[in-house]
mmCIF file of C-alpha atoms (C1' of nucleotides) in Angstrom:
data_model
loop_
_atom_site.group_PDB
_atom_site.id
_atom_site.type_symbol
_atom_site.label_atom_id
_atom_site.label_comp_id
_atom_site.label_asym_id
_atom_site.label_seq_id
_atom_site.Cartn_x
_atom_site.Cartn_y
_atom_site.Cartn_z
ATOM 1 C CA MET A 14 92.803 135.904 -10.173
ATOM 2 C CA ARG A 15 95.269 138.175 -8.419
ATOM 3 C CA ILE A 16 94.276 141.630 -7.183
ATOM 4 C CA VAL A 17 96.931 143.990 -5.832
ATOM 5 C CA THR A 18 96.629 147.429 -4.237
ATOM 6 C CA TRP A 19 99.526 149.812 -3.700
ATOM 7 C CA ASN A 20 99.865 153.407 -2.591
ATOM 8 C CA VAL A 21 102.915 154.296 -4.657
ATOM 9 C CA ASN A 22 103.494 157.871 -3.383
ATOM 10 C CA SER A 23 104.120 159.195 -6.901
ATOM 11 C CA LEU A 24 103.804 156.943 -9.932
ATOM 12 C CA LYS A 25 106.565 158.879 -11.683
ATOM 13 C CA ALA A 26 109.031 158.329 -8.838
ATOM 14 C CA ARG A 27 107.885 154.724 -8.394
ATOM 15 C CA LEU A 28 107.580 153.604 -12.022
ATOM 16 C CA PRO A 29 110.611 151.261 -11.874
ATOM 17 C CA ARG A 30 109.177 149.548 -8.803
ATOM 18 C CA VAL A 31 105.724 149.325 -10.398
ATOM 19 C CA LEU A 32 107.203 147.693 -13.506
ATOM 20 C CA GLU A 33 109.091 145.317 -11.197
ATOM 21 C CA LEU A 34 105.812 144.417 -9.486
ATOM 22 C CA LEU A 35 103.970 143.848 -12.775
ATOM 23 C CA ALA A 36 106.720 141.530 -13.990
ATOM 24 C CA ASP A 37 107.094 139.617 -10.728
ATOM 25 C CA LEU A 38 103.529 139.421 -9.396
ATOM 26 C CA ALA A 39 101.603 139.537 -12.696
ATOM 27 C CA PRO A 40 98.419 140.959 -11.161
ATOM 28 C CA ASP A 41 95.120 140.616 -12.998
ATOM 29 C CA ALA A 42 94.137 143.953 -11.465
ATOM 30 C CA LEU A 43 96.394 146.537 -9.841
ATOM 31 C CA CYS A 44 94.870 149.422 -7.907
ATOM 32 C CA LEU A 45 97.202 152.388 -7.444
ATOM 33 C CA GLN A 46 96.874 155.376 -5.147
ATOM 34 C CA GLU A 47 98.757 158.655 -4.767
ATOM 35 C CA THR A 48 99.856 158.577 -8.373
ATOM 36 C CA LYS A 49 100.525 162.353 -8.085
ATOM 37 C CA VAL A 50 100.582 162.766 -11.844
ATOM 38 C CA GLU A 51 98.793 164.953 -14.366
ATOM 39 C CA THR A 52 96.398 163.160 -16.710
ATOM 40 C CA ALA A 53 98.563 164.016 -19.714
ATOM 41 C CA ALA A 54 101.696 162.689 -17.999
ATOM 42 C CA PHE A 55 100.243 159.328 -16.903
ATOM 43 C CA PRO A 56 102.783 156.730 -18.151
ATOM 44 C CA HIS A 57 100.426 154.749 -20.384
ATOM 45 C CA ASP A 58 103.175 153.971 -22.899
ATOM 46 C CA GLU A 59 105.571 152.471 -20.368
ATOM 47 C CA LEU A 60 102.793 150.390 -18.831
ATOM 48 C CA ARG A 61 101.647 149.179 -22.246
ATOM 49 C CA GLU A 62 105.193 148.044 -22.993
ATOM 50 C CA ALA A 63 104.938 146.013 -19.803
ATOM 51 C CA GLY A 64 101.681 144.471 -21.044
ATOM 52 C CA TYR A 65 99.224 146.560 -19.035
ATOM 53 C CA ALA A 66 96.421 149.007 -19.732
ATOM 54 C CA ALA A 67 95.291 151.620 -17.214
ATOM 55 C CA VAL A 68 92.312 153.789 -16.441
ATOM 56 C CA ASP A 69 93.306 156.728 -14.287
ATOM 57 C CA HIS A 70 91.685 159.494 -12.319
ATOM 58 C CA SER A 71 94.576 161.890 -12.008
ATOM 59 C CA GLY A 72 94.642 165.078 -9.985
ATOM 60 C CA GLY A 73 98.052 166.478 -10.714
ATOM 61 C CA ARG A 74 100.247 167.235 -7.767
ATOM 62 C CA TRP A 75 98.194 165.412 -5.110
ATOM 63 C CA ALA A 76 96.198 162.206 -4.784
ATOM 64 C CA GLY A 77 95.376 160.324 -8.003
ATOM 65 C CA VAL A 78 94.106 156.757 -8.422
ATOM 66 C CA ALA A 79 94.221 154.176 -11.197
ATOM 67 C CA VAL A 80 93.251 150.625 -12.093
ATOM 68 C CA LEU A 81 95.606 148.566 -14.258
ATOM 69 C CA ALA A 82 94.927 145.231 -15.908
ATOM 70 C CA PRO A 83 96.623 143.107 -18.589
ATOM 71 C CA LEU A 84 96.147 144.187 -22.187
ATOM 72 C CA ALA A 85 94.406 140.866 -22.837
ATOM 73 C CA ALA A 86 91.706 141.694 -20.239
ATOM 74 C CA PRO A 87 91.941 145.464 -19.872
ATOM 75 C CA PRO A 88 90.056 147.649 -17.420
ATOM 76 C CA VAL A 89 86.941 149.367 -18.698
ATOM 77 C CA GLU A 90 86.221 152.581 -16.825
ATOM 78 C CA ALA A 91 82.930 152.546 -14.945
ATOM 79 C CA GLY A 92 83.063 155.955 -13.298
ATOM 80 C CA ARG A 93 85.293 158.383 -11.481
ATOM 81 C CA GLY A 94 84.755 160.546 -8.450
ATOM 82 C CA LEU A 95 82.116 159.966 -5.825
ATOM 83 C CA PRO A 96 78.709 161.620 -5.529
ATOM 84 C CA GLY A 97 78.782 163.667 -2.342
ATOM 85 C CA GLU A 98 82.539 163.702 -1.877
ATOM 86 C CA PRO A 99 83.767 166.885 -0.210
ATOM 87 C CA ASP A 100 86.061 168.098 -2.990
ATOM 88 C CA ALA A 101 85.147 167.160 -6.538
ATOM 89 C CA GLU A 102 88.577 168.358 -7.676
ATOM 90 C CA ASP A 103 90.250 165.583 -5.689
ATOM 91 C CA ALA A 104 91.097 162.378 -7.543
ATOM 92 C CA ARG A 105 90.373 159.712 -4.944
ATOM 93 C CA TRP A 106 87.973 157.206 -6.502
ATOM 94 C CA ILE A 107 87.836 155.299 -9.779
ATOM 95 C CA GLU A 108 85.755 152.319 -10.804
ATOM 96 C CA ALA A 109 86.587 149.879 -13.579
ATOM 97 C CA ASP A 110 85.285 146.552 -14.777
ATOM 98 C CA VAL A 111 87.977 143.891 -15.059
ATOM 99 C CA ALA A 112 87.104 140.370 -16.197
ATOM 100 C CA GLY A 113 83.522 140.748 -15.007
ATOM 101 C CA ILE A 114 84.429 142.219 -11.614
ATOM 102 C CA ARG A 115 83.813 145.807 -10.525
ATOM 103 C CA VAL A 116 87.192 147.021 -9.253
ATOM 104 C CA ILE A 117 87.440 150.272 -7.284
ATOM 105 C CA SER A 118 90.675 152.020 -6.377
ATOM 106 C CA THR A 119 90.309 154.599 -3.622
ATOM 107 C CA TYR A 120 92.532 156.972 -1.672
ATOM 108 C CA VAL A 121 90.679 158.149 1.422
ATOM 109 C CA PRO A 122 91.728 161.596 2.701
ATOM 110 C CA ASN A 123 94.342 161.519 5.450
ATOM 111 C CA GLY A 124 92.394 163.725 7.847
ATOM 112 C CA ARG A 125 95.513 165.400 9.264
ATOM 113 C CA GLU A 126 94.159 166.126 12.779
ATOM 114 C CA PRO A 127 90.994 165.081 14.611
ATOM 115 C CA ALA A 128 88.510 167.934 15.031
ATOM 116 C CA SER A 129 89.904 169.743 11.991
ATOM 117 C CA PRO A 130 88.119 170.610 8.739
ATOM 118 C CA TRP A 131 90.242 167.966 7.024
ATOM 119 C CA PHE A 132 89.062 165.332 9.460
ATOM 120 C CA ASP A 133 85.439 166.287 8.792
ATOM 121 C CA GLN A 134 86.130 165.985 5.069
ATOM 122 C CA LYS A 135 87.586 162.515 5.618
ATOM 123 C CA LEU A 136 84.398 161.408 7.377
ATOM 124 C CA GLN A 137 82.324 163.030 4.634
ATOM 125 C CA PHE A 138 84.286 161.130 1.977
ATOM 126 C CA LEU A 139 83.755 157.871 3.873
ATOM 127 C CA ALA A 140 80.026 158.556 4.162
ATOM 128 C CA ALA A 141 79.860 159.182 0.416
ATOM 129 C CA ALA A 142 81.771 155.941 -0.186
ATOM 130 C CA ARG A 143 79.304 154.060 1.995
ATOM 131 C CA GLU A 144 76.378 155.465 0.025
ATOM 132 C CA ARG A 145 77.952 154.487 -3.283
ATOM 133 C CA LEU A 146 78.838 150.988 -2.060
ATOM 134 C CA ALA A 147 75.345 150.444 -0.653
ATOM 135 C CA THR A 148 74.101 150.939 -4.210
ATOM 136 C CA ILE A 149 76.602 148.808 -6.109
ATOM 137 C CA VAL A 150 77.731 146.071 -3.703
ATOM 138 C CA PRO A 151 74.434 144.135 -4.094
ATOM 139 C CA ALA A 152 75.148 143.953 -7.821
ATOM 140 C CA GLY A 153 78.612 142.386 -7.146
ATOM 141 C CA PRO A 154 81.071 140.794 -7.667
ATOM 142 C CA LEU A 155 83.040 143.776 -6.449
ATOM 143 C CA VAL A 156 86.392 144.609 -4.914
ATOM 144 C CA ILE A 157 87.322 147.945 -3.407
ATOM 145 C CA ALA A 158 91.005 148.316 -2.667
ATOM 146 C CA GLY A 159 93.200 151.156 -1.605
ATOM 147 C CA ASP A 160 94.605 153.362 1.097
ATOM 148 C CA PHE A 161 91.756 153.879 3.558
ATOM 149 C CA ASN A 162 93.938 155.772 6.049
ATOM 150 C CA ILE A 163 92.198 153.828 8.836
ATOM 151 C CA ALA A 164 93.589 151.105 11.092
ATOM 152 C CA PRO A 165 90.427 149.121 11.855
ATOM 153 C CA GLU A 166 91.486 147.852 15.291
ATOM 154 C CA ASP A 167 94.179 148.492 17.890
ATOM 155 C CA ARG A 168 96.041 145.369 16.760
ATOM 156 C CA ASP A 169 96.433 147.026 13.367
ATOM 157 C CA VAL A 170 98.920 149.554 14.786
ATOM 158 C CA TYR A 171 102.275 148.868 16.424
ATOM 159 C CA ASP A 172 101.419 150.766 19.600
ATOM 160 C CA PRO A 173 97.938 152.175 20.190
ATOM 161 C CA ALA A 174 99.365 154.566 22.791
ATOM 162 C CA ALA A 175 101.584 156.128 20.132
ATOM 163 C CA PHE A 176 98.474 157.220 18.225
ATOM 164 C CA THR A 177 96.529 158.814 21.058
ATOM 165 C CA GLY A 178 95.006 161.980 19.697
ATOM 166 C CA SER A 179 95.913 161.068 16.114
ATOM 167 C CA THR A 180 93.882 160.214 13.072
ATOM 168 C CA HIS A 181 93.576 156.697 11.591
ATOM 169 C CA VAL A 182 92.502 155.121 14.917
ATOM 170 C CA THR A 183 89.642 157.291 16.212
ATOM 171 C CA PRO A 184 86.249 155.763 17.036
ATOM 172 C CA GLU A 185 84.659 157.922 14.321
ATOM 173 C CA GLU A 186 86.996 156.666 11.603
ATOM 174 C CA ARG A 187 86.665 153.060 12.731
ATOM 175 C CA ALA A 188 82.883 153.334 12.767
ATOM 176 C CA ALA A 189 82.985 154.737 9.241
ATOM 177 C CA HIS A 190 85.181 151.824 8.160
ATOM 178 C CA ARG A 191 82.792 149.313 9.727
ATOM 179 C CA ALA A 192 79.942 151.022 7.879
ATOM 180 C CA LEU A 193 81.726 150.289 4.605
ATOM 181 C CA LEU A 194 81.999 146.611 5.545
ATOM 182 C CA GLU A 195 78.340 146.561 6.568
ATOM 183 C CA THR A 196 77.314 147.228 2.965
ATOM 184 C CA GLY A 197 78.314 143.580 2.447
ATOM 185 C CA LEU A 198 82.114 143.507 2.184
ATOM 186 C CA ARG A 199 84.807 141.434 3.867
ATOM 187 C CA ASP A 200 88.351 142.425 4.770
ATOM 188 C CA ALA A 201 90.510 140.056 2.711
ATOM 189 C CA TYR A 202 93.583 140.241 4.950
ATOM 190 C CA ARG A 203 91.583 139.651 8.120
ATOM 191 C CA THR A 204 89.631 136.819 6.471
ATOM 192 C CA VAL A 205 92.831 134.963 5.606
ATOM 193 C CA SER A 206 94.736 135.951 8.775
ATOM 194 C CA PRO A 207 92.274 136.201 11.697
ATOM 195 C CA ASP A 208 95.140 136.744 14.125
ATOM 196 C CA GLY A 209 97.558 138.545 11.791
ATOM 197 C CA GLU A 210 99.401 141.627 12.998
ATOM 198 C CA ARG A 211 101.154 142.761 9.862
ATOM 199 C CA TYR A 212 101.275 146.281 8.490
ATOM 200 C CA THR A 213 101.060 147.951 5.095
ATOM 201 C CA TRP A 214 102.560 151.370 5.934
ATOM 202 C CA TRP A 215 105.639 152.527 7.824
ATOM 203 C CA ASP A 216 106.789 156.121 8.258
ATOM 204 C CA TYR A 217 109.863 156.975 6.212
ATOM 205 C CA ARG A 218 111.377 158.575 9.284
ATOM 206 C CA ALA A 219 113.365 157.241 12.181
ATOM 207 C CA GLY A 220 113.875 153.738 10.841
ATOM 208 C CA HIS A 221 110.259 152.813 11.449
ATOM 209 C CA PHE A 222 110.234 150.170 8.723
ATOM 210 C CA HIS A 223 113.405 148.577 10.046
ATOM 211 C CA LYS A 224 111.763 148.404 13.501
ATOM 212 C CA ASN A 225 108.408 147.303 12.067
ATOM 213 C CA LEU A 226 106.653 150.316 13.572
ATOM 214 C CA GLY A 227 103.761 150.401 11.127
ATOM 215 C CA MET A 228 100.041 150.386 10.618
ATOM 216 C CA ARG A 229 97.591 148.345 8.544
ATOM 217 C CA ILE A 230 95.746 151.073 6.653
ATOM 218 C CA ASP A 231 95.597 149.637 3.125
ATOM 219 C CA HIS A 232 92.780 147.198 2.536
ATOM 220 C CA VAL A 233 91.187 144.894 -0.008
ATOM 221 C CA LEU A 234 87.460 144.519 0.626
ATOM 222 C CA LEU A 235 85.515 141.839 -1.247
ATOM 223 C CA THR A 236 81.923 140.876 -1.808
ATOM 224 C CA PRO A 237 81.137 137.449 -0.275
ATOM 225 C CA ASP A 238 81.230 135.601 -3.606
ATOM 226 C CA LEU A 239 84.816 136.781 -4.121
ATOM 227 C CA SER A 240 85.767 136.348 -0.469
ATOM 228 C CA ALA A 241 84.744 132.692 -0.707
ATOM 229 C CA ARG A 242 87.371 132.300 -3.453
ATOM 230 C CA LEU A 243 90.247 133.773 -1.395
ATOM 231 C CA THR A 244 93.300 131.531 -1.285
ATOM 232 C CA ALA A 245 95.835 134.052 0.052
ATOM 233 C CA CYS A 246 96.211 137.671 1.095
ATOM 234 C CA ASP A 247 99.769 138.788 1.707
ATOM 235 C CA ILE A 248 101.656 142.023 2.243
ATOM 236 C CA ALA A 249 104.566 142.247 -0.207
ATOM 237 C CA ARG A 250 107.056 143.807 2.221
ATOM 238 C CA ASP A 251 109.972 143.467 -0.206
ATOM 239 C CA TYR A 252 108.612 146.465 -2.116
ATOM 240 C CA ARG A 253 109.084 148.591 1.018
ATOM 241 C CA LYS A 254 112.800 147.732 0.817
ATOM 242 C CA GLY A 255 115.464 148.582 -1.724
ATOM 243 C CA ALA A 256 115.860 151.571 -4.004
ATOM 244 C CA LYS A 257 113.320 154.368 -3.729
ATOM 245 C CA PRO A 258 110.533 152.503 -1.936
ATOM 246 C CA SER A 259 107.059 153.874 -1.322
ATOM 247 C CA ASP A 260 106.170 154.234 2.344
ATOM 248 C CA HIS A 261 103.411 151.657 1.687
ATOM 249 C CA ALA A 262 103.811 147.997 0.750
ATOM 250 C CA PRO A 263 101.521 146.328 -1.820
ATOM 251 C CA LEU A 264 98.713 144.117 -0.556
ATOM 252 C CA VAL A 265 98.180 141.007 -2.701
ATOM 253 C CA ALA A 266 94.910 139.043 -2.728
ATOM 254 C CA ASP A 267 94.621 135.756 -4.645
ATOM 255 C CA LEU A 268 91.288 134.255 -5.669
ATOM 256 C CA SER A 269 90.746 130.761 -7.029
ATOM 257 C "C1'" DA B 23 113.586 162.088 18.138
ATOM 258 C "C1'" DT B 24 110.093 167.978 14.107
ATOM 259 C "C1'" DG B 25 114.087 161.850 12.319
ATOM 260 C "C1'" DT B 26 111.863 161.279 5.247
ATOM 261 C "C1'" DC B 27 110.026 161.596 0.999
ATOM 262 C "C1'" DA B 28 107.875 163.929 -3.239
ATOM 263 C "C1'" DC B 29 105.841 167.672 -5.359
ATOM 264 C "C1'" DG B 30 105.824 172.654 -7.760
ATOM 265 C "C1'" DC B 31 108.261 176.674 -8.304
ATOM 266 C "C1'" DT B 32 112.596 177.719 -9.595
ATOM 267 C "C1'" DG B 33 117.207 178.059 -10.809
ATOM 268 C "C1'" DG B 34 118.568 175.740 -4.704
ATOM 269 C "C1'" DG B 35 115.991 175.924 -0.959
ATOM 270 C "C1'" DC B 36 111.171 176.608 0.622
ATOM 271 C "C1'" DG B 37 106.170 175.630 1.360
ATOM 272 C "C1'" DT B 38 102.867 171.873 1.292
ATOM 273 C "C1'" DG B 39 101.150 167.300 2.184
ATOM 274 C "C1'" DA B 40 101.726 162.796 3.919
#
DNA sequence: ATGTCACGCTGGGCGTGA
């Protein structure tokens, strides 16, 4: 079983790269974030031609999440949005059942600046996510994957000093991330690579990808039954290269 | 290094968000 998560930064702009990924990696579940597409414009037809079905929570110009799975074992929607999230108009959370596993794709708010209303809304979203997970994780198996916009530890950023005063690394955000894990989830990348220092996001600007100036902010979190089946968890950096890349690379988790 | 993308609105740059 292969589970992939990818912040595509516009599904319309990234569709060729998504089709490339489906053909090359053949995921059993693909969680997308920042689809930035209207519900009516979601490219179901193109994905179906590639052998995939999708459930999407689309918000138009911003955000947007989806779960894709092969037509032979398609995703069955199990809910969208999050009780208690700060803006119900945002499209940042979708749940689907895929081959007996609850699969959640989430796009946590960026937060913009610490001590701003947007930062408070990020923490509020994370608190709502924790509440939801506390309810459904015990019923596992479950995977939640997406762009959490949090680097869990200093080693998950290229230079902690470069992020002083910035979001993604604050004690509050890291505590909120730990609280998600404490509902009974394990970080797939960290489980496979206890000493790994690889990243999933690099700024488009200033050649940051070329210099590997990135952060690990995309995560696959698994219930223990699924974590015990992990055989690999890799960052597919090739998708950050080439024509029209997203600023995020896909994260690929393989289960026996 | 305020350095790049992608969007909507529009009709070609600008405002917004990341």
